[in-house]
Tab-separated table of N, CA and C and ligand atoms in Angstrom:
chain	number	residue	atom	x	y	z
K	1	UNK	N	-9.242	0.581	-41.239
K	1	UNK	CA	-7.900	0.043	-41.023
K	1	UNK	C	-7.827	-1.394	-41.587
K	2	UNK	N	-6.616	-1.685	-42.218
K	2	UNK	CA	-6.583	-3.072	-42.813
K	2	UNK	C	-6.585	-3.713	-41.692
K	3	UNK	N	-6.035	-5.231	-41.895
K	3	UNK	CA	-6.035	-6.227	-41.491
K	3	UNK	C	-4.346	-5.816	-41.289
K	4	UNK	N	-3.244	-5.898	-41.983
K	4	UNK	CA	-2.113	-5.969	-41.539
K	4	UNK	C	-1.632	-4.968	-40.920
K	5	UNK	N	-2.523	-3.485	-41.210
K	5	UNK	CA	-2.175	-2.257	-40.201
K	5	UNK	C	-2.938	-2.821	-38.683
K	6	UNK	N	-3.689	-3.496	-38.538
K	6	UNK	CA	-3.972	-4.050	-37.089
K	6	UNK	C	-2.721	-4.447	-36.821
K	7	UNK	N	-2.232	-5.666	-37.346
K	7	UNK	CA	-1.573	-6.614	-36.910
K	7	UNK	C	-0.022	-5.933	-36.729
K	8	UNK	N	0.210	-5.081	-37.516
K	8	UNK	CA	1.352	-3.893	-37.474
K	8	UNK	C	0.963	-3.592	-35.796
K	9	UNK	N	-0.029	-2.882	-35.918
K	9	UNK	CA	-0.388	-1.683	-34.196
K	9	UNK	C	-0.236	-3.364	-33.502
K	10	UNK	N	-0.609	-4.338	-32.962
K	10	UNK	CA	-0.700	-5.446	-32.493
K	10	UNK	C	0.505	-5.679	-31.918
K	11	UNK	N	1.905	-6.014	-32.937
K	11	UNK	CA	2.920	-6.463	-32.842
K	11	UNK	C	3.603	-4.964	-32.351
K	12	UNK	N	3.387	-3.838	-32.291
K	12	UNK	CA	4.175	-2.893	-32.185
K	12	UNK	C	3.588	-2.773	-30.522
K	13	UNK	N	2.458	-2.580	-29.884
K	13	UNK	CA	2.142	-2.106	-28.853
K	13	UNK	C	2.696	-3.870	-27.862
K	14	UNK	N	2.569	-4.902	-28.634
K	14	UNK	CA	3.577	-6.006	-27.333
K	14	UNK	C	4.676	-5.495	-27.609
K	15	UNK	N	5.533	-5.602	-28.446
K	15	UNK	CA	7.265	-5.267	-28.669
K	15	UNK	C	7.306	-4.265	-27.562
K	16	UNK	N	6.300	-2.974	-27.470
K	16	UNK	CA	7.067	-1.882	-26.462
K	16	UNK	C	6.395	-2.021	-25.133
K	17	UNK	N	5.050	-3.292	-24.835
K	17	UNK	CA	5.098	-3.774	-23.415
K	17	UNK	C	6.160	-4.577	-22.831
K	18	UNK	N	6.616	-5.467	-24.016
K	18	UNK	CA	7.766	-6.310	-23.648
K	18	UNK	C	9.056	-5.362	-23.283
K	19	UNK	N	9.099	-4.053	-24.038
K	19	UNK	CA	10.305	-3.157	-23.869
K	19	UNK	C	10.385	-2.962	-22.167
K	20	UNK	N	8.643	-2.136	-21.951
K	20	UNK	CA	9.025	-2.131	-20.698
K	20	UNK	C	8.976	-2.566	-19.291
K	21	UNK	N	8.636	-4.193	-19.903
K	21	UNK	CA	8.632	-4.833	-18.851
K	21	UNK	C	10.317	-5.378	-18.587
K	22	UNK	N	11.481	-5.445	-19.634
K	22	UNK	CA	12.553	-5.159	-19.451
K	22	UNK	C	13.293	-4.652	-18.559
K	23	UNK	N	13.028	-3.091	-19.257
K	23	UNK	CA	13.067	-2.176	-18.052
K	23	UNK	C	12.819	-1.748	-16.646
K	24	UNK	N	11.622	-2.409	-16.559
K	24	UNK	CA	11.221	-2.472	-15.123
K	24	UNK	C	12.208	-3.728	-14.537
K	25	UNK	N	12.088	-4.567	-14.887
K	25	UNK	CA	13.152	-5.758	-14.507
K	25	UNK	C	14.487	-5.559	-14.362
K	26	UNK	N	15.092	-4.620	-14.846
K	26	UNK	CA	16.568	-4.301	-14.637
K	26	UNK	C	16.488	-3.441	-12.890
K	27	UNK	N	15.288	-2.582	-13.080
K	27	UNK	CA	15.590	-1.955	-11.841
K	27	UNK	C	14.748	-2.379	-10.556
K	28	UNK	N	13.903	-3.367	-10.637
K	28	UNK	CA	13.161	-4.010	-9.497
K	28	UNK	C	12.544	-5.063	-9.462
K	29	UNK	N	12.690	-5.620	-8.493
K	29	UNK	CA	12.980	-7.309	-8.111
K	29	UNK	C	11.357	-7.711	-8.733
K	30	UNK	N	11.179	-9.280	-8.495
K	30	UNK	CA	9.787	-9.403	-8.681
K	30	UNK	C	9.116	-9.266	-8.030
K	31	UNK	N	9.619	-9.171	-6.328
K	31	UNK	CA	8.501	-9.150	-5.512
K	31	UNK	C	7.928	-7.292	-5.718
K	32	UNK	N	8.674	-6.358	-5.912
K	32	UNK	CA	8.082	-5.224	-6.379
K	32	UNK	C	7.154	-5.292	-7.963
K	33	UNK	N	7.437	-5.999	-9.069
K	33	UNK	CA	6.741	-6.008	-9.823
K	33	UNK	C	5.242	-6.737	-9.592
K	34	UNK	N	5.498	-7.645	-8.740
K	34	UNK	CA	4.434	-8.809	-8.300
K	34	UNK	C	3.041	-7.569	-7.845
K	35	UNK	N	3.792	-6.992	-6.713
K	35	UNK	CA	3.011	-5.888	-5.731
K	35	UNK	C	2.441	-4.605	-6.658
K	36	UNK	N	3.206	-4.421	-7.593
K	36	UNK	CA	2.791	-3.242	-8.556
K	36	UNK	C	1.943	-3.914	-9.971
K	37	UNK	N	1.747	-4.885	-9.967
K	37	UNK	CA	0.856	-5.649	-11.073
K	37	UNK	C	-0.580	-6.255	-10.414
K	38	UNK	N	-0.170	-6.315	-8.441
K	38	UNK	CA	-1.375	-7.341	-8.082
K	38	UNK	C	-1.429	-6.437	-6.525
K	39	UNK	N	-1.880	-5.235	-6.905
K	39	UNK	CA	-1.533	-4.405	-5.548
K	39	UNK	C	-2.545	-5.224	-4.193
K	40	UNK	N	-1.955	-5.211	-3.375
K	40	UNK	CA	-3.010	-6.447	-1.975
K	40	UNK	C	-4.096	-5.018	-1.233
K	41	UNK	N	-4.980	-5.316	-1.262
K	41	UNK	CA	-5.649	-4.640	0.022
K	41	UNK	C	-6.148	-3.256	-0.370
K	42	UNK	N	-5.984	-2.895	-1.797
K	42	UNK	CA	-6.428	-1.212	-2.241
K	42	UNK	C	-7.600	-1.481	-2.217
K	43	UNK	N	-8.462	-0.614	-1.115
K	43	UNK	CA	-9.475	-0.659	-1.069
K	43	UNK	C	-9.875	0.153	0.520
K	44	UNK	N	-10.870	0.795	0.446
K	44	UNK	CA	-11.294	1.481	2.079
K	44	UNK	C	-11.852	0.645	2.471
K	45	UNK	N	-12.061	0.523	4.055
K	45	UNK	CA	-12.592	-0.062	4.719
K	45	UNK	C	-14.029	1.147	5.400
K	46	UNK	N	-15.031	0.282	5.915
K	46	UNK	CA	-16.016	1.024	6.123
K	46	UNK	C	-15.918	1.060	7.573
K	47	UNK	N	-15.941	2.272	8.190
K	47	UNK	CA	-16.122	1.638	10.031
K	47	UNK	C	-14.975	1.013	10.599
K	48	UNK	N	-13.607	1.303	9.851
K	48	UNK	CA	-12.306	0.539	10.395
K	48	UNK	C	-12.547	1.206	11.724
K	49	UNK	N	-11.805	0.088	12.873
K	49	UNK	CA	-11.184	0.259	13.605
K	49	UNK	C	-9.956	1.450	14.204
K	50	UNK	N	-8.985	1.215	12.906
K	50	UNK	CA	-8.152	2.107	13.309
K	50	UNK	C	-8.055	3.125	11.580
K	51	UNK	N	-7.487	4.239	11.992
K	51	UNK	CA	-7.178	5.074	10.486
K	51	UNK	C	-6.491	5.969	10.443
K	52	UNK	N	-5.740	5.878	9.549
K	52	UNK	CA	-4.678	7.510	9.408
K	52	UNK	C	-4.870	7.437	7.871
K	53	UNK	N	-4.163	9.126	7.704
K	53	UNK	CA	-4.086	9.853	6.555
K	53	UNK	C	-2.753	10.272	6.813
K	54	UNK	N	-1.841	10.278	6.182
K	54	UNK	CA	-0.579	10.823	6.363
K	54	UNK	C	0.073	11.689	4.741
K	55	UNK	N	0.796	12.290	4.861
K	55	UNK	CA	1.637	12.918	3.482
K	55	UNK	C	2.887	12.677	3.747
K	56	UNK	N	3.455	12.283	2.700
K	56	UNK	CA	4.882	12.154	2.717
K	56	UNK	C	5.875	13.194	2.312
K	57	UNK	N	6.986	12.746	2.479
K	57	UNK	CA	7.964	14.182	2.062
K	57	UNK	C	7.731	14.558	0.539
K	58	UNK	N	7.323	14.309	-0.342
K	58	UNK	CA	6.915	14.295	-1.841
K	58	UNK	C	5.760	15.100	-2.038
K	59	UNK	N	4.656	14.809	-1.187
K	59	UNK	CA	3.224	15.125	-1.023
K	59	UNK	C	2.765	14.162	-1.419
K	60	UNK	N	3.095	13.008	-1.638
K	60	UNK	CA	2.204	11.775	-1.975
K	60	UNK	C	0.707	11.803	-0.959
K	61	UNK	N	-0.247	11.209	-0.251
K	61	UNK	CA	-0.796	10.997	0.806
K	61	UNK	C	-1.277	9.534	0.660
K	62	UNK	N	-1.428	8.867	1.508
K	62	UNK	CA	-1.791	7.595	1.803
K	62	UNK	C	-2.386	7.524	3.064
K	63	UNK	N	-3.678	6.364	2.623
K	63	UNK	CA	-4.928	6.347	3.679
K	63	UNK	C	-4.332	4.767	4.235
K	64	UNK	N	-4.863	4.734	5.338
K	64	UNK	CA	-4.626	2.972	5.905
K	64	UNK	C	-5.916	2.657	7.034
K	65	UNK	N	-6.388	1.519	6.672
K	65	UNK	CA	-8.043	1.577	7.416
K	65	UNK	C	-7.425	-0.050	8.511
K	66	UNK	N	-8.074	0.035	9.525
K	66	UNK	CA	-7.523	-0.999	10.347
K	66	UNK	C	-9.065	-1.812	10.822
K	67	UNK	N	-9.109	-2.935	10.591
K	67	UNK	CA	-9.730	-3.799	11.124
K	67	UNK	C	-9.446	-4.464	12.350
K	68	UNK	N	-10.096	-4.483	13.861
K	68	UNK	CA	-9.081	-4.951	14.402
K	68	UNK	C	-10.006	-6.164	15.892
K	69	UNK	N	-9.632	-7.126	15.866
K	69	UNK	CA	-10.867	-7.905	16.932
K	69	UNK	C	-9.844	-8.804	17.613
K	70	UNK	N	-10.204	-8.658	18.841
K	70	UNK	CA	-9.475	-9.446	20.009
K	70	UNK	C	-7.511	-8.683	20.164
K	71	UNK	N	-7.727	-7.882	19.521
K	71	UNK	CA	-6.449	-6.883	19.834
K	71	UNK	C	-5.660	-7.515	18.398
K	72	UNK	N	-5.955	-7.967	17.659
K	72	UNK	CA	-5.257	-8.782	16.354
K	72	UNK	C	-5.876	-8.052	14.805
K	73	UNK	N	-5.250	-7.599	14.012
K	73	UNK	CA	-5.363	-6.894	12.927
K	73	UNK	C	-5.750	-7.984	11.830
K	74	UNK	N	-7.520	-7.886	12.082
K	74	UNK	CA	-8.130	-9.144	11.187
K	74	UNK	C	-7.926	-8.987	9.519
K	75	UNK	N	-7.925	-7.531	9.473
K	75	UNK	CA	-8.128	-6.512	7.882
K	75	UNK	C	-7.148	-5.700	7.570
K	76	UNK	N	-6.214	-5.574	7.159
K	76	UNK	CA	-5.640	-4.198	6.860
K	76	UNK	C	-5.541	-3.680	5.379
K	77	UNK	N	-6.427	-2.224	5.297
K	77	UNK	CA	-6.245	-1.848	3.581
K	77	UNK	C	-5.011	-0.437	3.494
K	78	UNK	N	-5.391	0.029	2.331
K	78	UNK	CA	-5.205	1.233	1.668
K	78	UNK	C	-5.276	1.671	0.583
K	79	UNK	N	-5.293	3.007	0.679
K	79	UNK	CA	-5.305	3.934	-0.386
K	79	UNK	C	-4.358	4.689	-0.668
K	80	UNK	N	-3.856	5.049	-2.018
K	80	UNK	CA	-2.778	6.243	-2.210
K	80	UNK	C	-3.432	7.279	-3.167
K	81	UNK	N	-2.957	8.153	-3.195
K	81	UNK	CA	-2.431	9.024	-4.924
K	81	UNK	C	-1.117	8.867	-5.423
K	82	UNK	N	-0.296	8.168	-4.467
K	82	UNK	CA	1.287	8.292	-5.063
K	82	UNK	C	1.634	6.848	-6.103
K	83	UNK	N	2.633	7.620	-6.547
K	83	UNK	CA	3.182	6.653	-7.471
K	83	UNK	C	2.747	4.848	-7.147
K	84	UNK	N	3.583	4.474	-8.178
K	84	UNK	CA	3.462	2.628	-8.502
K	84	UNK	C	4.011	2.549	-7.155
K	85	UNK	N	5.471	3.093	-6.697
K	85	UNK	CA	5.672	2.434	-5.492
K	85	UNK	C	5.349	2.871	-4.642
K	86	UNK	N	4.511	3.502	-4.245
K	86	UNK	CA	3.904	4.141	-2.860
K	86	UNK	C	2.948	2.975	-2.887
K	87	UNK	N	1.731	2.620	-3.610
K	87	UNK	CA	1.249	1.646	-3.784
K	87	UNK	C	1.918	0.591	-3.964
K	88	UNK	N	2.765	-0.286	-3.969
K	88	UNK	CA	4.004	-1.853	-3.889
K	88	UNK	C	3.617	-1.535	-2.389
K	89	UNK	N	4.571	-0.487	-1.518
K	89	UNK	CA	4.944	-0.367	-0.106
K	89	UNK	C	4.048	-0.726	0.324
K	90	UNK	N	2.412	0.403	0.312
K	90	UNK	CA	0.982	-0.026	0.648
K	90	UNK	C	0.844	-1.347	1.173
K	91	UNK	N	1.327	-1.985	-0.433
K	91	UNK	CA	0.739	-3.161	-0.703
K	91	UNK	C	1.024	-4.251	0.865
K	92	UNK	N	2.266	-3.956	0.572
K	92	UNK	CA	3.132	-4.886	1.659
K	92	UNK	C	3.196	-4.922	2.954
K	93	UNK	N	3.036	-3.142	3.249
K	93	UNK	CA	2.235	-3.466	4.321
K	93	UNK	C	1.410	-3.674	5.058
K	94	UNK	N	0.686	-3.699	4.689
K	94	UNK	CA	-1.154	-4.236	4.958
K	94	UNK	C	-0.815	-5.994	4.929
K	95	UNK	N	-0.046	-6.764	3.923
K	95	UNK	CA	0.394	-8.171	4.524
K	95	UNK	C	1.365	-8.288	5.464
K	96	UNK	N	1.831	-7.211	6.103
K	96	UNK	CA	3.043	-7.403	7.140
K	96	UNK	C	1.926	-7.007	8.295
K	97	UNK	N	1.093	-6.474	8.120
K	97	UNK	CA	0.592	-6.025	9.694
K	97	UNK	C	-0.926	-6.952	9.861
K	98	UNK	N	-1.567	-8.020	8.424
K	98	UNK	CA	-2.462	-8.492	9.025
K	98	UNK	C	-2.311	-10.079	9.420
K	99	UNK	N	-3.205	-10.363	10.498
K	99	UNK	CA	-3.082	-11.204	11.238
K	99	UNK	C	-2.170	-11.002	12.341
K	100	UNK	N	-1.699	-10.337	12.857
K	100	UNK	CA	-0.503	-9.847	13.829
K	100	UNK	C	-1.156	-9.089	14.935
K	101	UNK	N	-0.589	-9.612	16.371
K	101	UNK	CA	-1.440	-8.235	16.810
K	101	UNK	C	-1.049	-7.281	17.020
K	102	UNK	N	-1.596	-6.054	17.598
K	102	UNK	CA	-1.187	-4.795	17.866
K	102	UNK	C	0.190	-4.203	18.336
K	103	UNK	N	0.432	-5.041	19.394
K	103	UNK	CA	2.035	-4.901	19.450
K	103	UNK	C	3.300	-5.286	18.405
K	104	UNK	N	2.229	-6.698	17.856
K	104	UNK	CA	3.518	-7.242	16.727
K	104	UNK	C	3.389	-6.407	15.635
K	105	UNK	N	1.982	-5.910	15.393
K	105	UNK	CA	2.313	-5.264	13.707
K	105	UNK	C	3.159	-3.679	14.529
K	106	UNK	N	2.791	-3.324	15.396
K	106	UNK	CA	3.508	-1.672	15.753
K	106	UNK	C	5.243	-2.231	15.525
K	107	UNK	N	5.609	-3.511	16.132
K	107	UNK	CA	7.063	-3.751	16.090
K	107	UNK	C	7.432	-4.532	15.180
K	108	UNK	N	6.748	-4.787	13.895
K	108	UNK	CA	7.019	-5.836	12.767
K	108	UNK	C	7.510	-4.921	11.497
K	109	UNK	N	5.919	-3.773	11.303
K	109	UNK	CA	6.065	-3.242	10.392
K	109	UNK	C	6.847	-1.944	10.106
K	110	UNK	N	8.313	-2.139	9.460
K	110	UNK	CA	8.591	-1.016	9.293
K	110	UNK	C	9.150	-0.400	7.778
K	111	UNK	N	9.951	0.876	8.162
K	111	UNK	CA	10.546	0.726	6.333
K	111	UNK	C	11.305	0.050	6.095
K	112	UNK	N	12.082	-0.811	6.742
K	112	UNK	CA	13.086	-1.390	6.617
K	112	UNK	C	12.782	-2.800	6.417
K	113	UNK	N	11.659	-3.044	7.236
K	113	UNK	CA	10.798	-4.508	6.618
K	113	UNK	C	10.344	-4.578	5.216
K	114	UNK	N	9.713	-3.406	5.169
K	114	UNK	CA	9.111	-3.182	3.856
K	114	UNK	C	10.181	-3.623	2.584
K	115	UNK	N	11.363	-2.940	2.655
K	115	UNK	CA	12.292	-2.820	1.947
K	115	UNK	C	12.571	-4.361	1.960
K	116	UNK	N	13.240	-4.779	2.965
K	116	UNK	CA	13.368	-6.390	3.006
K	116	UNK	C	12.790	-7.331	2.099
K	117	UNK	N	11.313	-6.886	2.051
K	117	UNK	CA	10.209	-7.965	1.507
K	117	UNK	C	10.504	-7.371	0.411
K	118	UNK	N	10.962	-6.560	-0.165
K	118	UNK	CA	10.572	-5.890	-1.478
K	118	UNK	C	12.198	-6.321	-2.213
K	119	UNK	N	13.422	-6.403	-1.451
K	119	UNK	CA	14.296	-6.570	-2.049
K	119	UNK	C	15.179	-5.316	-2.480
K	120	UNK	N	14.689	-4.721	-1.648
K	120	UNK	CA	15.439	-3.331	-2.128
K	120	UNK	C	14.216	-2.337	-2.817
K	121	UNK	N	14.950	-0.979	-3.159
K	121	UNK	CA	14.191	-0.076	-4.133
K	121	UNK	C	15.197	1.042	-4.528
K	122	UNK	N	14.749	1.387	-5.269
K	122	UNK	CA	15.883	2.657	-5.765
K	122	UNK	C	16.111	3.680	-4.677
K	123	UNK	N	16.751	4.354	-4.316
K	123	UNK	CA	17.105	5.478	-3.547
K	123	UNK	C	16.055	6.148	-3.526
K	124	UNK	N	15.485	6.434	-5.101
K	124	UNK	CA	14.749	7.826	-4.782
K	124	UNK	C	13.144	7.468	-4.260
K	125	UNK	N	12.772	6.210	-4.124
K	125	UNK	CA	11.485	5.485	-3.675
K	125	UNK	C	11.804	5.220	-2.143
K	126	UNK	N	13.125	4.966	-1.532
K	126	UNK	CA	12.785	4.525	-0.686
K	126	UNK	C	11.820	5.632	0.339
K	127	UNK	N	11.524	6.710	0.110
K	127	UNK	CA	10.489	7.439	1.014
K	127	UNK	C	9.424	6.743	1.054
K	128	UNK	N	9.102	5.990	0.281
K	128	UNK	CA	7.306	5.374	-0.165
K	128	UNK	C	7.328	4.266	0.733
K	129	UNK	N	8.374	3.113	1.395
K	129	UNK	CA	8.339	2.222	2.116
K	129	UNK	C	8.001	3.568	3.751
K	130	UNK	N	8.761	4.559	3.845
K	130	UNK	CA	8.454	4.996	5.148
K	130	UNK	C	7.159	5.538	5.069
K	131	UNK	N	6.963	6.066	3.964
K	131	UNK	CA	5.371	6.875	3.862
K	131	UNK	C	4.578	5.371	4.372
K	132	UNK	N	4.706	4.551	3.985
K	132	UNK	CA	3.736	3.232	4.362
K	132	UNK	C	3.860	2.513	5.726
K	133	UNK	N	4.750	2.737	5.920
K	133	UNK	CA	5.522	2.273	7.196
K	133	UNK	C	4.768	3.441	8.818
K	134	UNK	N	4.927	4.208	8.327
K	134	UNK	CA	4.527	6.110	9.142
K	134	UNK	C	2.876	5.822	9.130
K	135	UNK	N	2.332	5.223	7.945
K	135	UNK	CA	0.766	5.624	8.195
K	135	UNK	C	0.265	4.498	8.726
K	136	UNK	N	0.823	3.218	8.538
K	136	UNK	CA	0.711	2.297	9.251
K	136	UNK	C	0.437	2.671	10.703
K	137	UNK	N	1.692	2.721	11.219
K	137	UNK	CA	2.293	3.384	12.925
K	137	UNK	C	0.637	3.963	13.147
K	138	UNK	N	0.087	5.487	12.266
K	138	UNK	CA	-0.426	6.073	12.998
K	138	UNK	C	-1.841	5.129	12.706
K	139	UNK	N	-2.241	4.412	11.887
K	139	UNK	CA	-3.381	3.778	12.336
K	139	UNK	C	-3.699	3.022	13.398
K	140	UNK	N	-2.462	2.548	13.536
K	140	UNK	CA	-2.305	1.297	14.903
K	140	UNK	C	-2.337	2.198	16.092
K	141	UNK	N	-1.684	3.684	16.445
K	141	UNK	CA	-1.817	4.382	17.456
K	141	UNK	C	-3.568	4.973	17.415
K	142	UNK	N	-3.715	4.983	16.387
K	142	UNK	CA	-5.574	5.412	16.052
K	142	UNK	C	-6.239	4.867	16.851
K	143	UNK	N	-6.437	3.046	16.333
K	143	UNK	CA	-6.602	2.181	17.057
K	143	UNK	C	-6.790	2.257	18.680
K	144	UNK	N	-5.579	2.507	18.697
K	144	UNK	CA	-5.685	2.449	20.683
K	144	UNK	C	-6.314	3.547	21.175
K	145	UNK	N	-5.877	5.030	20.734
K	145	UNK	CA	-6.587	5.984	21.084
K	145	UNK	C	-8.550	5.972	21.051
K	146	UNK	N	-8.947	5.226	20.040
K	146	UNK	CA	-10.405	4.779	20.087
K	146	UNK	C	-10.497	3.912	20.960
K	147	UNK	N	-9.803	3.036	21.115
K	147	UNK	CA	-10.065	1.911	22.004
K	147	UNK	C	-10.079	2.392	23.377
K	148	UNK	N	-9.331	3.067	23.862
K	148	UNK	CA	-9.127	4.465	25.083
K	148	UNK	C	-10.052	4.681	25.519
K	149	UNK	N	-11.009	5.644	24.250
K	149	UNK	CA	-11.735	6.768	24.279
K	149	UNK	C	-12.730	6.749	23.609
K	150	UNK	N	-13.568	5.498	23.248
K	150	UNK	CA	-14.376	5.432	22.772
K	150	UNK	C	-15.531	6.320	22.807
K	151	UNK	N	-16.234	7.412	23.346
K	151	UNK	CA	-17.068	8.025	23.242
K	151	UNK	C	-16.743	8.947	22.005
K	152	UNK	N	-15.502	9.122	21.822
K	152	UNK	CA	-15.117	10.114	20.886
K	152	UNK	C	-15.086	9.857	19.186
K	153	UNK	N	-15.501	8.621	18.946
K	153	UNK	CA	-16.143	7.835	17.677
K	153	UNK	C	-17.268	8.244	17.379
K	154	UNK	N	-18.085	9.086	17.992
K	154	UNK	CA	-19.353	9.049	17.607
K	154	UNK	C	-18.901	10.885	16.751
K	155	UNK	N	-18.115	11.738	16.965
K	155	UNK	CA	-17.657	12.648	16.202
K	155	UNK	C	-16.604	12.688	15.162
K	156	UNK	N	-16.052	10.895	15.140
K	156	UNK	CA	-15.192	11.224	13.975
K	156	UNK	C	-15.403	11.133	12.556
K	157	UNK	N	-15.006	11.751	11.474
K	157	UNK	CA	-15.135	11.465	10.197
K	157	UNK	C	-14.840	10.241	9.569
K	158	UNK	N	-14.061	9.424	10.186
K	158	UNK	CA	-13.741	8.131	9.661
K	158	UNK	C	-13.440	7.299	10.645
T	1	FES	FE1	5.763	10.001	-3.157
T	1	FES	FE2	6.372	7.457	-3.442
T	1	FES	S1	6.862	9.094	-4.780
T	1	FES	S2	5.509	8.410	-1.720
Protein backbone atom coordinates (compact mmCIF):
# COMPACT_ATOMS: atom_id res chain seq x y z
CA UNK A 1 0.00 0.00 0.00
CA UNK A 2 1.31 3.49 -0.84
CA UNK A 3 1.85 6.15 1.32
CA UNK A 4 -1.21 8.27 0.05
CA UNK A 5 -3.56 5.10 -0.09
CA UNK A 6 -2.72 5.06 3.84
CA UNK A 7 -3.36 8.49 4.23
CA UNK A 8 -6.63 8.13 1.91
CA UNK A 9 -7.85 4.91 4.51
CA UNK A 10 -6.54 7.49 7.47
CA UNK A 11 -8.62 10.49 6.49
CA UNK A 12 -11.59 8.30 5.42
CA UNK A 13 -11.92 6.03 8.67
CA UNK A 14 -11.78 9.78 11.02
CA UNK A 15 -14.32 11.55 8.50
CA UNK A 16 -16.80 8.45 9.29
CA UNK A 17 -15.75 8.38 13.24
CA UNK A 18 -16.42 12.01 13.19
CA UNK A 19 -19.77 11.03 11.12
CA UNK A 20 -20.71 9.04 13.93
CA UNK A 21 -19.92 10.71 16.65
CA UNK A 22 -22.45 13.36 15.11
CA UNK A 23 -24.90 11.11 15.12
CA UNK A 24 -24.67 9.86 18.36
CA UNK A 25 -24.80 13.54 19.54
CA UNK A 26 -28.02 14.42 17.91
CA UNK A 27 -29.67 11.60 19.82
CA UNK A 28 -27.88 11.49 23.34
CA UNK A 29 -26.75 13.82 25.82
CA UNK A 30 -23.08 13.67 26.99
CA UNK A 31 -23.64 12.29 30.08
CA UNK A 32 -24.84 9.03 28.01
CA UNK A 33 -21.93 9.32 25.63
CA UNK A 34 -19.50 9.98 28.66
CA UNK A 35 -20.99 6.48 30.29
CA UNK A 36 -20.86 4.62 26.89
CA UNK A 37 -17.11 5.72 26.09
CA UNK A 38 -15.94 5.35 29.99
CA UNK A 39 -18.37 2.59 31.22
CA UNK A 40 -17.85 2.86 35.55
CA UNK A 41 -17.62 -0.40 37.43
CA UNK A 42 -17.70 -3.29 34.41
CA UNK A 43 -16.19 -5.68 36.12
CA UNK A 44 -17.26 -8.88 38.66
CA UNK A 45 -16.70 -8.77 41.93
CA UNK A 46 -15.27 -11.85 43.77
CA UNK A 47 -17.23 -12.92 47.04
CA UNK A 48 -19.73 -9.83 46.67
CA UNK A 49 -21.86 -9.38 49.29
CA UNK A 50 -24.91 -9.01 47.48
CA UNK A 51 -25.83 -10.42 43.62
CA UNK A 52 -28.42 -10.74 41.07
CA UNK A 53 -28.74 -11.87 37.52
CA UNK A 54 -31.77 -10.54 35.98
CA UNK A 55 -33.18 -10.52 32.03
CA UNK A 56 -34.91 -7.89 30.70
CA UNK A 57 -37.93 -7.59 28.49
CA UNK A 58 -35.46 -7.79 25.30
CA UNK A 59 -33.45 -10.74 26.78
CA UNK A 60 -30.63 -8.55 27.45
CA UNK A 61 -29.22 -10.07 31.06
CA UNK A 62 -27.26 -8.09 33.46
CA UNK A 63 -25.13 -9.20 36.48
CA UNK A 64 -24.70 -6.63 39.59
CA UNK A 65 -22.12 -7.74 42.42
CA UNK A 66 -22.56 -5.78 45.80
CA UNK A 67 -19.88 -4.96 48.14
CA UNK A 68 -21.27 -4.09 51.28
CA UNK A 69 -19.61 -3.14 55.10
CA UNK A 70 -21.27 -1.50 57.99
CA UNK A 71 -24.72 -1.72 56.03
CA UNK A 72 -23.15 0.96 53.29
CA UNK A 73 -22.47 -0.15 49.60
CA UNK A 74 -18.52 0.23 49.67
CA UNK A 75 -18.33 -1.42 45.79
CA UNK A 76 -20.88 -1.66 43.33
CA UNK A 77 -20.11 -3.45 39.74
CA UNK A 78 -21.54 -5.03 36.63
CA UNK A 79 -21.87 -6.96 33.86
CA UNK A 80 -24.08 -7.06 30.68
CA UNK A 81 -24.49 -8.71 27.17
CA UNK A 82 -26.88 -5.91 26.24
CA UNK A 83 -26.44 -3.17 24.15
CA UNK A 84 -24.24 0.34 24.61
CA UNK A 85 -27.14 1.40 26.72
CA UNK A 86 -27.81 -1.35 28.94
CA UNK A 87 -24.19 -0.82 29.79
CA UNK A 88 -24.51 3.61 30.17
CA UNK A 89 -27.62 2.48 32.71
CA UNK A 90 -25.14 -0.23 34.40
CA UNK A 91 -22.83 2.30 34.41
CA UNK A 92 -24.84 4.77 36.44
CA UNK A 93 -26.04 2.76 38.54
CA UNK A 94 -23.40 1.28 40.36
CA UNK A 95 -22.46 5.38 40.96
CA UNK A 96 -25.99 5.99 42.23
CA UNK A 97 -25.94 3.11 44.71
CA UNK A 98 -22.15 3.35 45.89
CA UNK A 99 -21.34 4.85 49.01
CA UNK A 100 -25.09 4.95 50.07
CA UNK A 101 -26.49 2.72 52.40
CA UNK A 102 -28.82 -0.01 52.02
CA UNK A 103 -31.90 1.77 52.53
CA UNK A 104 -30.67 4.87 50.54
CA UNK A 105 -29.39 2.98 47.49
CA UNK A 106 -32.94 0.56 47.66
CA UNK A 107 -34.76 4.27 47.69
CA UNK A 108 -32.24 6.35 45.51
CA UNK A 109 -31.73 4.04 42.74
CA UNK A 110 -34.22 3.91 40.23
CA UNK A 111 -35.23 4.07 36.41
CA UNK A 112 -36.24 7.22 36.70
CA UNK A 113 -33.00 8.34 38.49
CA UNK A 114 -31.15 6.66 36.05
CA UNK A 115 -32.88 8.50 33.31
CA UNK A 116 -32.42 11.84 35.23
CA UNK A 117 -28.61 11.42 35.38
CA UNK A 118 -28.57 10.38 31.88
CA UNK A 119 -30.79 13.20 30.54
CA UNK A 120 -33.19 11.31 28.97
CA UNK A 121 -32.94 8.25 26.37
CA UNK A 122 -34.82 7.30 23.45
CA UNK A 123 -38.10 5.48 24.04
CA UNK A 124 -36.91 2.38 22.77
CA UNK A 125 -33.81 2.17 25.55
CA UNK A 126 -35.65 3.30 28.17
CA UNK A 127 -36.09 -0.60 29.28
CA UNK A 128 -32.16 -0.68 29.90
CA UNK A 129 -32.42 2.13 32.77
CA UNK A 130 -35.20 -0.41 34.42
CA UNK A 131 -33.22 -3.55 33.48
CA UNK A 132 -30.44 -1.69 35.72
CA UNK A 133 -32.58 -0.25 38.06
CA UNK A 134 -34.56 -4.15 38.68
CA UNK A 135 -31.07 -5.86 39.11
CA UNK A 136 -29.88 -3.38 41.26
CA UNK A 137 -33.23 -3.80 43.67
CA UNK A 138 -32.52 -7.56 43.54
CA UNK A 139 -28.88 -7.39 44.64
CA UNK A 140 -29.63 -5.12 47.50
CA UNK A 141 -32.63 -7.63 48.51
CA UNK A 142 -29.67 -10.48 47.97
CA UNK A 143 -27.78 -8.65 50.33
CA UNK A 144 -30.20 -8.81 53.18
CA UNK A 145 -31.42 -12.21 52.52
CA UNK A 146 -27.52 -13.37 53.17
CA UNK A 147 -27.23 -11.14 55.81
CA UNK A 148 -30.54 -13.03 57.34
CA UNK A 149 -29.34 -16.30 56.55
CA UNK A 150 -26.03 -16.60 56.46
CA UNK A 151 -25.47 -20.31 56.71
CA UNK A 152 -26.91 -20.51 53.30
CA UNK A 153 -23.61 -18.87 51.58
CA UNK A 154 -21.75 -21.73 52.00
CA UNK A 155 -24.15 -23.40 48.97
CA UNK A 156 -24.33 -20.52 46.80
CA UNK A 157 -22.82 -20.17 43.35
CA UNK A 158 -22.01 -16.62 43.68
FE1 LIG B 1 -31.92 -4.88 26.02
FE2 LIG B 1 -31.02 -2.45 26.51
S1 LIG B 1 -31.59 -3.29 24.59
S2 LIG B 1 -31.60 -3.95 27.94
Amino acid sequence: MTKNNDDDVANFTRELQEQIMAELRRTYSPAVIDHWQNPRNFRKLEAADGYAKNTGSCGDTMEMFLRVKDETVTECTFQTDGCGTTAVCGSVATELAAGKTFLEALGAVSAAEILRVLGGLPESSVHCAQLAAETLRRALADYLYRKNEPWKNSYRKK
